[in-house]
Amino acid sequence: MKKVWIGFSSVVILSFIALIWVGTEVYQTQPPIPETVVIAETGETVLTKSDIQIGQNVWESIGGMEVGSIWGHGSYVAPDWTADWIHKEAVFMLNAWAKKDYNSTYDDLDVERKAALKARLIKDIKTNTYNPDNKGITISQARFDAIANNSKHYADIFSNGHEKYAIPEGALVDTEKLAQLNAFLFWTSWAASTNRPNKEYTYTSNWPHEPLIDNTITPDSQIWSGFSIVLLLLFIGALSYYYIRNHEKGDALLHPENDPLDKLVLTKSQKSVLKYFIVISLLIALQVVLGALTVHYTVEGQAFFGFDLSSFLPYSITRTWHTQLAVFWIAATWLATGLFLAPMISGKEMKFQVFGINFLFIALLVIVLGSLLGEWLGVHQFLDLTTNFFFGHQGYEYMDLGRFWQIFLGIGLVLWVLMVGRHVLFAIRKNDDSKHLLIILLISVIAIGMFFFSGLMYGENSSLPVINYWRWWLVHLWVEGFFEVFATVIIAFIFLRMKILSAKTAGRASIASATIFLAGGIIGTLHHLYYSGTPVQAIALGATFSALEVVPLTLMGFEIRENWNLLKSKEWIQKYKWPIFFFIAVAFWNMVGAGVFGFLINPPIALYYIQGLNTTAVHAHTALFGVYGLLGMGFIIICLRFYSDRVWDSIKLKRAFWWLNIGLVAMVVLSLLPVGIIQAYTSITKGYSFARDAELLYSPTVQTLKWLRMIGDVIFSVGIFYFCWFTIQETIYCLKKRN
């Protein structure tokens, strides 16, 4: 075991050194926010740093990434504002010059004249005029005219609404705020269209693809994409060889004839955890309803079957709540599972455990309800910008809740770490064969509590590259990294208590799995940051190590087979059939959703063209729900199975399981993936802005595909109904029947 621990420690330490090194480069080489933006011909100051920074706060307050996207990060209905701004700015300048020089439109010119104007445009747009001495940039009068035209266009969209963008009338009416919002949108486009000093590519590595200004994929993105694919194949082969050679070498263990947990003594604190499952079920149901509303906005814009819903619940709010509730209920499920299993781990009930569970339960309700209300108030502009940052809508996907609610949640996680960690530590001190398994469990518990605070590492006026860097520490490392380790160890512990695994095998396998996950997962965080105003090192390391994230997922077929064989080994194991079925589904979606669809968008050459398209939604749904959602559901069922003393009528669980999985497949195959492919082709052949344009998204073909999603959504919703029905019914029974 010593070698296994050395390998684990080395991977974690070296990976964080690399991740933090890139972080320092992000701070040092991020696109500057100029003190002033000045027209070169007249010397007139048209924008200031304050305008841009306050404009960012305004953008956050209206929903931020939930209203279109910036640099490819955000929602899919409205345009990517950066790409849209660049394209409109380029078209305006080209037409203005064509009108002035040739009394024509740009499209009507011959090839030579088009080439001449395009060359002039590229020189004007891509030349970096930032002056480090006075920290200002200069722009041409022609570009200022384009900026003014764009500003008028976007002010109209946000003040008067835009049905096809699902932006309601009156979303933002304050003229000063509209001007500041436009200043921020200009800055994001300036960074994406202006070359880095002494480089032939922009601050965003030439993202987005825009042929009019020769924003095309860089050699670095191409080279590292190829290298990542070679590494993927190499390590799949190596890991497969290692797995086949060693996976049968664990300690032989005969499965007992009877259920080892049949006489399990349950505690008061475990009964206190049960109420979490009722609330979680209600959150799941609400999330699905909000998901249906959010999807419907993509086909009807402002209404829900004719009813003007956007006046009360605009798209930015329904999508915010939909994504945030997903994080809330999945995280709450895993945390509740830790609290439920804690006495089983230590073998005793610790003092004040029931009080702590009840306190966390109340805190959960306050955070959920308070943050949802705050976001609604923020988007409807009832809060000033600073108040919005702390209590309203931060504007960043998956961590939209205000800073106050973040801190409150962080405090709750610290308490959870103490409550679960003390049980694990008590069990470790017994120094039995399960010691190594429990140590890795304790590490994951502490990491879950600690790494949530990475979301607090930026401030109200931090720049977008810095915010995105820390945001992905939270979204990727916290969820996909340490929660995944926690889940792996929890499943191993459950199988250990069922005497399906030996303690030595469970410990060795869990540490090895954590090492493999984190070897790719920690540095792989950077694959979210290829084109976010970050240096080229993010592309090199992100591409290389995100490919390694996929490697262990290719072996999930073996896990599916072994879990299936487990069900047939002893009759008593049928009692745990449905939790095991959910774990089998998790392995399947890990392989398909996280593996196949994840790698579809991981290489830089792919993400360059398809970032923020429906291909991203394919990965998000199949990985977030298919892996983490179904795993959370499996945890709920296994906890209820431990607590319940009656034979289950499995018809509800059977329907829930199959309708959920079939619905998810239909959702992807009939709608999300085909739309994503159409968008990808458009992005590659015409430019990224066209792939996000309403003309494409409201074309007859794409609209038909959007409506077809209803088939998968209805099937999926039926599965949710049966799962919630079963969970609430069984939880109420357990609360009534057990002491």
XYZ file of C-alpha atoms in Angstrom:
739
model
C 0.000 0.000 0.000
C 2.946 2.317 0.504
C 3.568 2.535 -3.258
C -0.116 3.235 -3.878
C -0.108 6.121 -1.390
C 3.120 7.543 -2.842
C 1.532 7.486 -6.279
C -1.625 9.201 -5.007
C 0.291 11.904 -3.127
C 2.639 12.563 -6.048
C -0.233 12.954 -8.495
C -2.136 15.388 -6.252
C 0.892 17.530 -5.335
C 2.364 17.772 -8.853
C -1.044 18.379 -10.415
C -1.837 21.284 -8.116
C 1.601 22.774 -8.699
C 0.836 22.797 -12.441
C -2.700 24.129 -11.971
C -1.558 26.947 -9.670
C 1.319 27.811 -12.039
C -1.152 28.292 -14.886
C -3.277 30.354 -12.494
C -0.386 32.754 -11.897
C -0.012 33.063 -15.676
C -3.733 33.851 -15.937
C -3.308 36.751 -13.500
C -0.165 38.065 -15.206
C -1.164 37.738 -18.883
C -4.909 38.370 -18.811
C -6.289 40.910 -21.268
C -5.942 44.356 -19.667
C -8.930 46.464 -18.796
C -7.903 49.890 -20.110
C -8.143 53.026 -18.016
C -9.471 54.835 -21.091
C -10.608 54.058 -24.632
C -9.725 57.004 -26.870
C -10.539 57.800 -30.531
C -7.176 58.131 -32.286
C -8.229 60.870 -34.720
C -9.843 63.203 -32.162
C -8.362 62.213 -28.782
C -11.892 61.919 -27.361
C -12.312 59.517 -24.432
C -15.325 57.315 -25.085
C -15.010 54.630 -22.400
C -13.279 54.203 -19.048
C -12.211 51.298 -16.872
C -15.052 52.107 -14.516
C -17.564 51.821 -17.366
C -16.273 48.352 -18.271
C -16.125 47.042 -14.707
C -19.557 48.375 -13.758
C -20.847 47.030 -17.074
C -19.662 43.589 -16.019
C -21.634 43.959 -12.791
C -24.684 45.035 -14.797
C -24.314 41.981 -17.041
C -24.116 39.778 -13.941
C -27.238 41.381 -12.463
C -29.438 40.602 -15.494
C -28.424 36.947 -15.333
C -24.945 36.980 -16.859
C -24.254 33.570 -18.352
C -27.939 32.712 -18.177
C -28.633 35.308 -20.921
C -26.558 34.217 -23.878
C -22.851 33.660 -23.341
C -19.487 35.414 -23.180
C -16.425 33.692 -24.685
C -18.624 30.619 -25.218
C -19.594 30.175 -21.568
C -23.287 30.412 -20.756
C -26.736 29.656 -22.123
C -27.671 28.750 -25.681
C -30.779 30.736 -26.691
C -29.471 34.293 -27.014
C -26.243 34.817 -28.999
C -22.743 34.668 -27.699
C -22.425 38.411 -27.198
C -18.691 38.447 -27.914
C -19.002 36.621 -31.235
C -22.115 38.558 -32.205
C -20.486 41.907 -31.388
C -17.350 41.104 -33.407
C -19.320 40.003 -36.455
C -21.679 42.995 -36.392
C -18.772 45.370 -35.826
C -16.860 43.883 -38.768
C -19.865 43.965 -41.119
C -20.625 47.601 -40.196
C -17.048 48.738 -40.821
C -16.754 46.873 -44.125
C -20.049 48.288 -45.406
C -19.158 51.785 -44.247
C -15.867 51.676 -46.139
C -17.495 50.091 -49.206
C -20.112 52.857 -49.217
C -17.516 55.604 -48.804
C -14.924 54.288 -51.276
C -17.051 52.528 -53.877
C -20.655 53.615 -53.219
C -21.589 49.953 -52.784
C -22.193 47.326 -50.134
C -19.341 45.039 -49.193
C -21.114 41.913 -50.486
C -21.542 43.490 -53.936
C -17.836 44.250 -54.412
C -15.504 42.176 -56.564
C -12.975 39.833 -54.972
C -9.998 42.228 -55.124
C -11.829 45.133 -53.491
C -13.250 42.817 -50.836
C -9.734 41.583 -50.084
C -8.432 45.136 -49.758
C -11.173 46.171 -47.326
C -10.812 42.965 -45.347
C -7.067 43.572 -44.990
C -7.819 47.099 -43.740
C -10.329 45.701 -41.255
C -7.903 43.088 -39.920
C -5.197 45.713 -39.411
C -7.631 48.040 -37.626
C -9.188 45.357 -35.412
C -6.232 43.101 -34.630
C -3.523 45.688 -33.985
C -2.995 45.924 -30.242
C -3.017 49.628 -29.315
C -2.828 49.129 -25.539
C -0.247 51.478 -24.056
C 1.296 50.086 -20.838
C 2.433 53.576 -19.820
C -0.949 55.296 -19.688
C -2.908 52.012 -19.634
C -5.209 53.173 -22.410
C -6.136 51.933 -25.853
C -6.887 53.868 -28.987
C -9.474 53.011 -31.620
C -10.177 54.415 -35.045
C -13.130 56.663 -35.794
C -14.462 53.902 -38.046
C -14.388 51.440 -35.175
C -16.016 53.919 -32.827
C -18.867 54.340 -35.325
C -19.295 50.543 -35.345
C -19.243 50.485 -31.537
C -21.932 53.166 -31.411
C -24.066 51.202 -33.859
C -23.659 48.004 -31.839
C -24.429 49.837 -28.610
C -27.687 51.141 -30.043
C -28.588 47.624 -31.238
C -27.955 45.931 -27.883
C -29.589 48.716 -25.887
C -32.725 48.112 -27.935
C -32.571 44.352 -27.298
C -32.278 44.649 -23.524
C -34.716 47.522 -23.080
C -37.431 46.507 -25.563
C -36.891 42.748 -25.432
C -36.171 40.193 -28.136
C -38.563 37.266 -28.463
C -36.169 34.884 -30.218
C -33.496 35.549 -27.585
C -36.030 34.946 -24.768
C -35.234 38.421 -23.396
C -38.383 40.122 -22.059
C -39.262 43.758 -22.536
C -37.824 45.920 -19.783
C -35.030 43.538 -18.826
C -32.796 46.604 -18.451
C -34.123 50.140 -18.984
C -31.632 52.358 -17.139
C -29.781 54.209 -19.938
C -26.587 54.567 -17.895
C -26.528 50.849 -17.120
C -27.206 50.036 -20.769
C -24.196 52.137 -21.790
C -22.027 50.426 -19.182
C -23.232 46.993 -20.292
C -22.212 47.856 -23.848
C -18.796 48.965 -22.600
C -18.279 45.526 -21.075
C -19.476 43.739 -24.219
C -17.055 45.844 -26.275
C -14.158 44.886 -23.980
C -14.921 41.157 -24.302
C -14.900 41.540 -28.095
C -11.723 43.658 -28.029
C -9.906 40.909 -26.094
C -11.188 38.274 -28.526
C -10.220 40.219 -31.671
C -6.979 41.986 -30.686
C -3.656 40.155 -30.842
C -1.651 39.595 -27.697
C 1.558 41.655 -27.598
C 4.127 40.161 -29.998
C 1.817 37.254 -30.881
C -0.145 36.296 -33.984
C -3.256 35.350 -32.024
C -5.728 37.140 -29.778
C -6.062 37.114 -25.999
C -8.606 34.296 -26.472
C -6.359 32.317 -28.880
C -8.392 33.519 -31.886
C -11.738 32.406 -30.470
C -14.399 32.860 -31.807
C -14.093 31.609 -35.373
C -14.758 34.731 -37.444
C -13.550 34.611 -41.089
C -14.030 38.378 -41.628
C -11.114 39.190 -39.290
C -9.162 35.954 -39.885
C -9.926 34.594 -36.434
C -9.054 30.977 -37.219
C -7.820 28.113 -35.094
C -4.210 28.477 -33.965
C -1.403 25.947 -34.596
C -1.148 25.402 -30.828
C -4.771 24.248 -30.662
C -4.229 21.892 -33.590
C -0.958 20.429 -32.311
C -2.149 19.829 -28.765
C -5.411 18.323 -30.013
C -3.476 15.721 -31.993
C -1.157 15.060 -29.066
C -4.113 14.564 -26.714
C -5.656 11.938 -29.009
C -2.352 10.040 -29.239
C -2.048 10.108 -25.434
C -5.636 8.957 -25.068
C -5.023 5.880 -27.210
C -1.708 5.139 -25.489
C -3.091 5.308 -21.961
C -6.282 3.414 -22.810
C -4.079 0.583 -24.005
C -1.820 0.765 -20.943
C -4.702 0.934 -18.456
C -6.586 -1.881 -20.188
C -3.469 -4.068 -20.001
C -2.981 -3.217 -16.320
C -6.648 -3.838 -15.520
C -6.826 -7.202 -17.266
C -3.546 -8.286 -15.672
C -4.361 -7.241 -12.118
C -8.108 -6.972 -11.522
C -8.446 -10.624 -10.516
C -5.598 -10.409 -7.972
C -7.653 -9.069 -5.112
C -8.359 -11.170 -2.035
C -10.802 -13.962 -2.783
C -14.031 -13.431 -0.870
C -16.931 -15.828 -0.746
C -20.249 -14.006 -0.724
C -22.174 -14.869 2.458
C -25.371 -16.894 2.221
C -27.377 -14.274 4.117
C -27.464 -10.484 4.119
C -24.720 -9.269 6.511
C -26.664 -6.032 7.053
C -29.960 -7.702 7.894
C -29.443 -7.100 11.621
C -28.066 -3.604 11.171
C -28.662 -1.441 14.240
C -29.808 2.007 13.140
C -29.481 5.251 15.081
C -31.524 8.350 15.805
C -29.280 10.439 13.602
C -29.971 8.157 10.636
C -33.687 8.680 11.132
C -33.037 12.427 11.232
C -31.406 12.205 7.799
C -34.542 10.717 6.217
C -36.348 14.060 5.955
C -33.609 15.220 3.579
C -34.868 12.680 1.045
C -38.351 14.215 0.984
C -36.992 17.711 0.381
C -34.540 16.401 -2.218
C -37.399 14.704 -4.068
C -39.335 17.965 -4.140
C -36.245 19.801 -5.433
C -35.847 17.183 -8.180
C -39.463 17.622 -9.244
C -39.162 21.424 -9.234
C -35.940 21.256 -11.234
C -37.631 19.154 -13.921
C -40.591 21.560 -14.145
C -38.181 24.484 -14.528
C -36.263 22.522 -17.145
C -39.442 22.067 -19.172
C -40.157 25.807 -18.986
C -36.586 26.634 -19.960
C -36.642 24.343 -22.985
C -40.007 25.716 -24.079
C -38.570 29.242 -24.199
C -36.288 28.013 -26.993
C -39.285 27.391 -29.260
C -41.774 30.059 -28.189
C -39.442 32.801 -26.988
C -41.476 34.773 -24.464
C -44.463 32.577 -23.730
C -45.573 29.183 -22.491
C -48.244 27.949 -24.912
C -49.437 31.528 -25.383
C -49.256 32.624 -21.731
C -46.873 35.551 -21.152
C -44.774 33.759 -18.557
C -41.628 35.808 -19.149
C -43.084 38.780 -17.278
C -42.896 36.748 -14.082
C -40.300 34.071 -14.795
C -37.987 35.099 -17.641
C -35.718 32.567 -19.284
C -32.735 33.839 -17.290
C -34.512 32.911 -14.043
C -35.896 29.514 -15.092
C -32.489 28.439 -16.419
C -30.732 29.790 -13.318
C -33.041 27.866 -11.015
C -32.916 24.761 -13.220
C -29.114 24.508 -13.144
C -28.765 25.645 -9.534
C -31.348 23.189 -8.213
C -29.486 20.401 -10.013
C -26.351 21.255 -8.058
C -28.348 21.680 -4.829
C -30.196 18.369 -4.906
C -27.288 16.280 -6.149
C -24.888 17.751 -3.582
C -27.532 17.479 -0.836
C -28.046 13.812 -1.691
C -24.365 12.998 -1.415
C -23.993 15.000 1.805
C -27.056 13.296 3.314
C -25.594 9.925 2.354
C -22.404 10.795 4.208
C -24.408 11.732 7.310
C -26.500 8.552 7.057
C -23.492 6.247 6.727
C -21.371 8.030 9.364
C -22.609 5.912 12.330
C -22.145 2.744 10.238
C -18.541 3.781 9.617
C -17.665 4.502 13.248
C -19.960 1.946 14.850
C -21.337 4.508 17.288
C -23.538 7.604 17.525
C -21.533 10.742 18.250
C -22.766 13.535 20.498
C -24.872 16.307 18.989
C -25.124 14.444 15.681
C -28.907 14.798 15.556
C -28.672 18.503 16.399
C -26.100 19.025 13.630
C -28.239 17.175 11.081
C -31.302 19.249 11.952
C -29.303 22.490 11.845
C -27.914 21.632 8.409
C -31.400 20.745 7.219
C -32.768 24.159 8.212
C -29.695 25.837 6.715
C -30.284 23.961 3.450
C -33.861 25.225 3.244
C -32.800 28.812 4.014
C -30.005 28.750 1.424
C -32.181 27.236 -1.301
C -35.159 29.528 -0.778
C -33.080 32.615 -0.007
C -30.806 32.259 -3.023
C -33.705 31.597 -5.409
C -35.542 34.679 -4.160
C -32.381 36.773 -4.322
C -31.753 35.768 -7.930
C -35.306 36.688 -8.904
C -34.966 40.097 -7.221
C -31.581 40.674 -8.841
C -32.668 39.864 -12.386
C -35.712 42.089 -11.999
C -33.359 44.933 -10.966
C -34.740 45.393 -7.457
C -31.206 45.352 -5.980
C -28.301 47.724 -6.488
C -25.197 46.133 -8.030
C -23.256 45.500 -4.814
C -26.313 44.137 -3.003
C -26.958 41.944 -6.025
C -23.427 40.513 -5.802
C -23.956 39.472 -2.182
C -27.637 38.505 -2.122
C -28.819 38.332 -5.731
C -27.442 36.877 -8.945
C -23.672 36.570 -9.451
C -24.201 35.749 -13.124
C -21.948 32.713 -13.451
C -23.333 29.365 -14.548
C -23.641 26.763 -11.747
C -22.615 29.313 -9.113
C -25.211 32.020 -9.674
C -26.177 32.353 -6.018
C -25.098 35.529 -4.241
C -21.868 35.649 -2.233
C -23.696 35.681 1.115
C -25.432 32.403 0.259
C -22.105 30.970 -0.907
C -20.495 31.786 2.431
C -23.492 30.385 4.318
C -23.252 27.163 2.311
C -19.508 27.012 2.921
C -20.063 27.240 6.684
C -22.591 24.402 6.416
C -20.043 22.288 4.541
C -17.449 22.877 7.268
C -19.964 21.610 9.822
C -20.682 18.599 7.574
C -16.948 17.844 7.377
C -16.714 17.892 11.172
C -19.796 15.701 11.627
C -18.787 13.063 9.097
C -15.029 13.409 9.558
C -15.087 12.626 13.287
C -16.873 9.332 12.621
C -14.362 8.414 9.940
C -11.429 9.428 12.145
C -12.818 7.324 15.014
C -12.995 4.323 12.696
C -9.454 4.919 11.399
C -8.126 4.783 14.953
C -9.375 1.202 15.228
C -6.482 0.399 12.869
C -8.235 -2.552 11.209
C -8.083 -3.725 7.590
C -10.400 -0.933 6.429
C -7.945 1.770 7.558
C -6.683 2.695 4.082
C -10.182 2.891 2.635
C -11.230 5.167 5.481
C -8.193 7.422 5.079
C -9.013 8.117 1.439
C -12.637 8.681 2.508
C -11.492 11.232 5.098
C -9.347 12.990 2.494
C -12.308 13.270 0.124
C -14.591 14.554 2.909
C -12.091 17.270 3.879
C -11.518 18.171 0.212
C -15.262 18.578 -0.394
C -15.461 21.073 2.439
C -12.230 22.877 1.579
C -12.473 23.207 -2.200
C -15.927 24.767 -2.103
C -14.196 27.912 -0.860
C -12.368 28.257 -4.181
C -15.583 29.937 -5.352
C -14.832 32.782 -2.928
C -11.402 33.569 -4.369
C -12.597 36.367 -6.634
C -14.292 39.648 -5.831
C -17.037 41.864 -7.165
C -14.690 43.619 -9.605
C -12.410 40.730 -10.561
C -11.787 40.268 -14.266
C -13.524 37.599 -16.326
C -10.417 35.372 -16.840
C -9.749 35.324 -13.091
C -13.385 34.577 -12.269
C -13.533 31.758 -14.819
C -10.321 30.251 -13.442
C -11.714 30.005 -9.907
C -15.214 29.127 -11.108
C -13.909 25.963 -12.717
C -11.996 25.083 -9.579
C -15.422 24.873 -7.968
C -17.494 23.382 -10.786
C -14.878 20.923 -12.042
C -12.590 20.132 -9.083
C -15.227 20.185 -6.356
C -17.855 18.183 -8.270
C -16.011 16.121 -10.879
C -12.888 15.673 -8.763
C -13.371 15.177 -5.058
C -17.077 14.343 -5.058
C -16.224 11.578 -7.538
C -13.555 10.231 -5.190
C -16.050 10.423 -2.325
C -18.642 8.511 -4.353
C -16.141 5.812 -5.336
C -15.111 5.263 -1.718
C -18.702 5.299 -0.424
C -19.713 2.568 -2.899
C -16.615 0.565 -1.932
C -17.542 0.942 1.758
C -21.111 -0.220 1.135
C -19.871 -3.301 -0.743
C -17.371 -3.885 2.067
C -20.130 -3.910 4.683
C -22.102 -6.274 2.462
C -18.953 -8.500 2.414
C -18.854 -8.363 -1.348
C -15.378 -6.786 -1.240
C -12.521 -7.389 1.172
C -11.215 -4.402 3.114
C -7.754 -4.668 1.571
C -9.081 -4.873 -1.977
C -11.553 -2.022 -1.397
C -8.821 0.232 0.007
C -6.298 -0.512 -2.726
C -8.880 -0.147 -5.504
C -10.276 3.117 -4.108
C -6.869 4.778 -3.771
C -5.844 3.580 -7.236
C -9.130 4.835 -8.724
C -8.739 8.212 -7.000
C -5.188 8.479 -8.344
C -6.341 7.769 -11.896
C -9.302 10.175 -11.646
C -7.214 13.012 -10.232
C -4.235 12.424 -12.572
C -6.377 13.763 -15.371
C -8.999 15.616 -13.396
C -6.966 18.244 -11.525
C -4.985 19.666 -14.441
C -7.855 18.675 -16.744
C -9.748 21.579 -15.169
C -7.941 23.725 -17.726
C -9.888 22.247 -20.655
C -12.683 24.644 -19.666
C -10.298 27.580 -20.085
C -8.784 27.196 -23.548
C -10.387 30.373 -24.907
C -11.190 32.405 -21.790
C -8.511 35.072 -22.010
C -6.014 32.557 -20.654
C -2.437 31.858 -21.845
C -1.515 29.099 -24.281
C -0.349 26.889 -21.385
C -4.018 26.297 -20.593
C -4.433 24.730 -24.040
C -1.299 22.590 -23.774
C -1.928 21.198 -20.291
C -5.712 21.174 -20.532
C -5.723 19.195 -23.778
C -3.152 16.700 -22.522
C -4.646 15.952 -19.142
C -8.320 16.211 -20.046
C -7.649 13.345 -22.471
C -6.436 11.342 -19.476
C -9.767 12.028 -17.730
C -11.448 9.887 -20.377
C -9.083 6.920 -19.939
C -10.647 5.309 -16.824
C -14.137 5.875 -18.232
C -13.380 3.519 -21.132
C -13.216 0.633 -18.646
C -16.704 1.235 -17.276
C -17.931 -1.699 -19.356
C -16.032 -4.009 -17.004
C -17.707 -2.367 -14.010
C -21.130 -2.826 -15.618
C -20.410 -6.507 -16.184
C -19.130 -7.060 -12.641
C -22.122 -5.336 -11.043
C -24.449 -7.365 -13.241
C -22.691 -10.599 -12.224
C -22.947 -9.502 -8.607
C -26.737 -9.506 -8.820
C -26.689 -13.162 -9.865
C -24.258 -14.348 -7.188
C -26.595 -14.774 -4.168
C -30.356 -14.602 -3.715
C -30.232 -12.088 -0.871
C -28.438 -9.549 -3.083
C -31.695 -9.166 -5.016
C -32.809 -7.086 -2.056
C -30.332 -4.455 -3.319
C -31.221 -4.912 -6.984
C -32.396 -1.375 -7.710
C -29.533 0.490 -6.019
C -27.152 -1.736 -7.985
C -29.139 -1.065 -11.176
C -28.705 2.659 -10.614
C -24.959 2.129 -10.082
C -24.866 0.165 -13.359
C -26.590 3.076 -15.125
C -24.029 5.454 -13.605
C -21.222 3.332 -15.088
C -22.949 3.371 -18.488
C -23.425 7.144 -18.539
C -19.900 7.634 -17.188
C -18.657 5.800 -20.251
C -21.037 7.462 -22.738
C -21.935 10.863 -21.262
C -18.704 11.766 -19.495
C -16.423 9.702 -21.734
C -17.683 9.790 -25.318
C -19.655 13.050 -25.223
C -17.096 14.625 -22.902
C -14.221 13.907 -25.256
C -16.373 15.147 -28.129
C -15.889 18.672 -26.782
C -12.562 18.275 -24.938
C -9.852 18.637 -27.630
C -9.070 22.290 -28.431
C -9.755 21.717 -32.138
C -13.290 20.584 -31.252
C -14.049 23.106 -28.531
C -12.855 25.964 -30.732
C -15.828 25.413 -33.034
C -18.487 23.917 -30.746
C -18.038 25.594 -27.365
C -21.413 26.797 -26.136
C -23.426 24.911 -28.757
C -25.938 22.137 -28.098
C -23.089 19.630 -28.171
C -22.160 21.079 -24.781
C -25.727 20.489 -23.579
C -25.415 16.830 -24.651
C -22.418 16.381 -22.365
C -23.981 18.444 -19.568
C -27.190 16.399 -19.412
C -25.663 12.942 -19.860
C -22.840 13.590 -17.407
C -24.501 15.788 -14.782
C -27.714 13.806 -14.535
C -26.602 10.507 -16.072
C -23.641 10.200 -13.707
C -24.090 12.433 -10.678
C -27.886 12.540 -10.671
C -28.405 8.800 -11.006
C -25.635 8.180 -8.484
C -27.388 10.472 -6.010
C -30.638 8.586 -6.620
C -28.818 5.312 -6.067
C -27.501 6.625 -2.745
C -31.018 7.589 -1.637
C -32.348 4.146 -2.501
C -29.522 2.291 -0.744
C -30.016 4.373 2.430
C -33.770 3.695 2.366
C -33.069 0.011 1.760
C -30.864 -0.097 4.861
C -33.554 1.651 6.910
C -36.734 0.025 5.624
C -37.882 -3.217 7.251
C -40.388 -4.270 4.590
C -40.236 -5.994 1.235
C -40.417 -3.426 -1.537
C -42.928 -3.376 -4.329
C -40.392 -2.570 -7.013
C -42.798 -1.515 -9.752
C -42.265 2.220 -9.091
C -38.489 1.875 -9.048
C -38.539 -0.254 -12.179
C -40.572 2.361 -14.026
C -38.443 5.176 -12.649
C -35.204 3.506 -13.724
C -36.207 2.661 -17.276
C -38.193 5.823 -18.011
C -35.345 7.993 -16.748
C -32.710 6.279 -18.870
C -34.866 5.916 -21.986
C -35.969 9.542 -21.664
C -32.369 10.736 -21.389
C -31.400 8.752 -24.503
C -34.386 10.125 -26.453
C -33.643 13.681 -25.337
C -30.113 13.423 -26.707
C -30.719 11.371 -29.863
C -33.883 13.112 -31.073
C -32.962 16.704 -30.294
C -29.824 17.883 -28.533
C -27.246 16.001 -30.588
C -28.780 16.681 -34.039
C -29.117 20.403 -33.254
C -25.548 20.428 -31.975
C -24.278 18.787 -35.167
C -26.105 21.347 -37.342
C -24.638 24.176 -35.269
C -21.149 22.657 -35.398
C -21.254 22.413 -39.202
C -22.394 26.034 -39.412
C -19.676 27.196 -37.029
C -16.962 25.413 -38.994
C -18.117 26.515 -42.447
C -19.461 30.041 -41.843
C -18.320 31.265 -38.429
C -19.312 30.879 -34.795
C -21.754 33.790 -34.719
C -23.887 32.109 -37.413
C -24.157 28.936 -35.303
C -25.747 30.948 -32.476
C -27.858 33.196 -34.678
C -31.657 33.181 -34.395
C -31.901 32.637 -38.149
C -30.419 29.157 -37.682
C -31.988 28.338 -34.320
C -35.471 29.257 -35.552
C -35.109 27.586 -38.940
C -37.804 24.947 -39.696
C -35.397 21.992 -39.303
C -33.991 23.106 -35.970
C -37.425 24.063 -34.653
C -38.714 20.598 -35.518
C -35.799 19.032 -33.673
C -36.506 21.249 -30.658
C -40.133 20.105 -30.581
C -38.994 16.473 -30.859
C -37.209 16.920 -27.561
C -40.646 16.892 -25.946
C -40.761 13.106 -26.487
C -37.657 12.536 -24.395
C -38.654 15.163 -21.846
C -42.078 13.583 -21.248
C -40.599 10.093 -20.868
C -37.928 11.447 -18.529
C -40.498 13.368 -16.464
C -42.544 10.206 -15.956
C -39.415 8.560 -14.566
C -38.881 11.489 -12.196
C -42.508 11.225 -11.062
C -42.163 7.544 -10.189
C -38.836 8.062 -8.419
C -40.138 10.929 -6.288
C -43.361 9.033 -5.560
C -41.434 5.997 -4.361
C -38.911 8.018 -2.347
C -41.474 10.154 -0.528
C -43.769 7.189 0.150
C -40.958 4.981 1.478
C -39.420 7.782 3.527
C -42.729 8.567 5.207
C -43.133 4.858 6.012
C -39.667 4.732 7.556
C -40.301 7.854 9.616
C -43.507 6.331 10.973
C -42.422 2.746 11.563
C -38.866 2.870 12.896
C -37.793 4.136 16.301
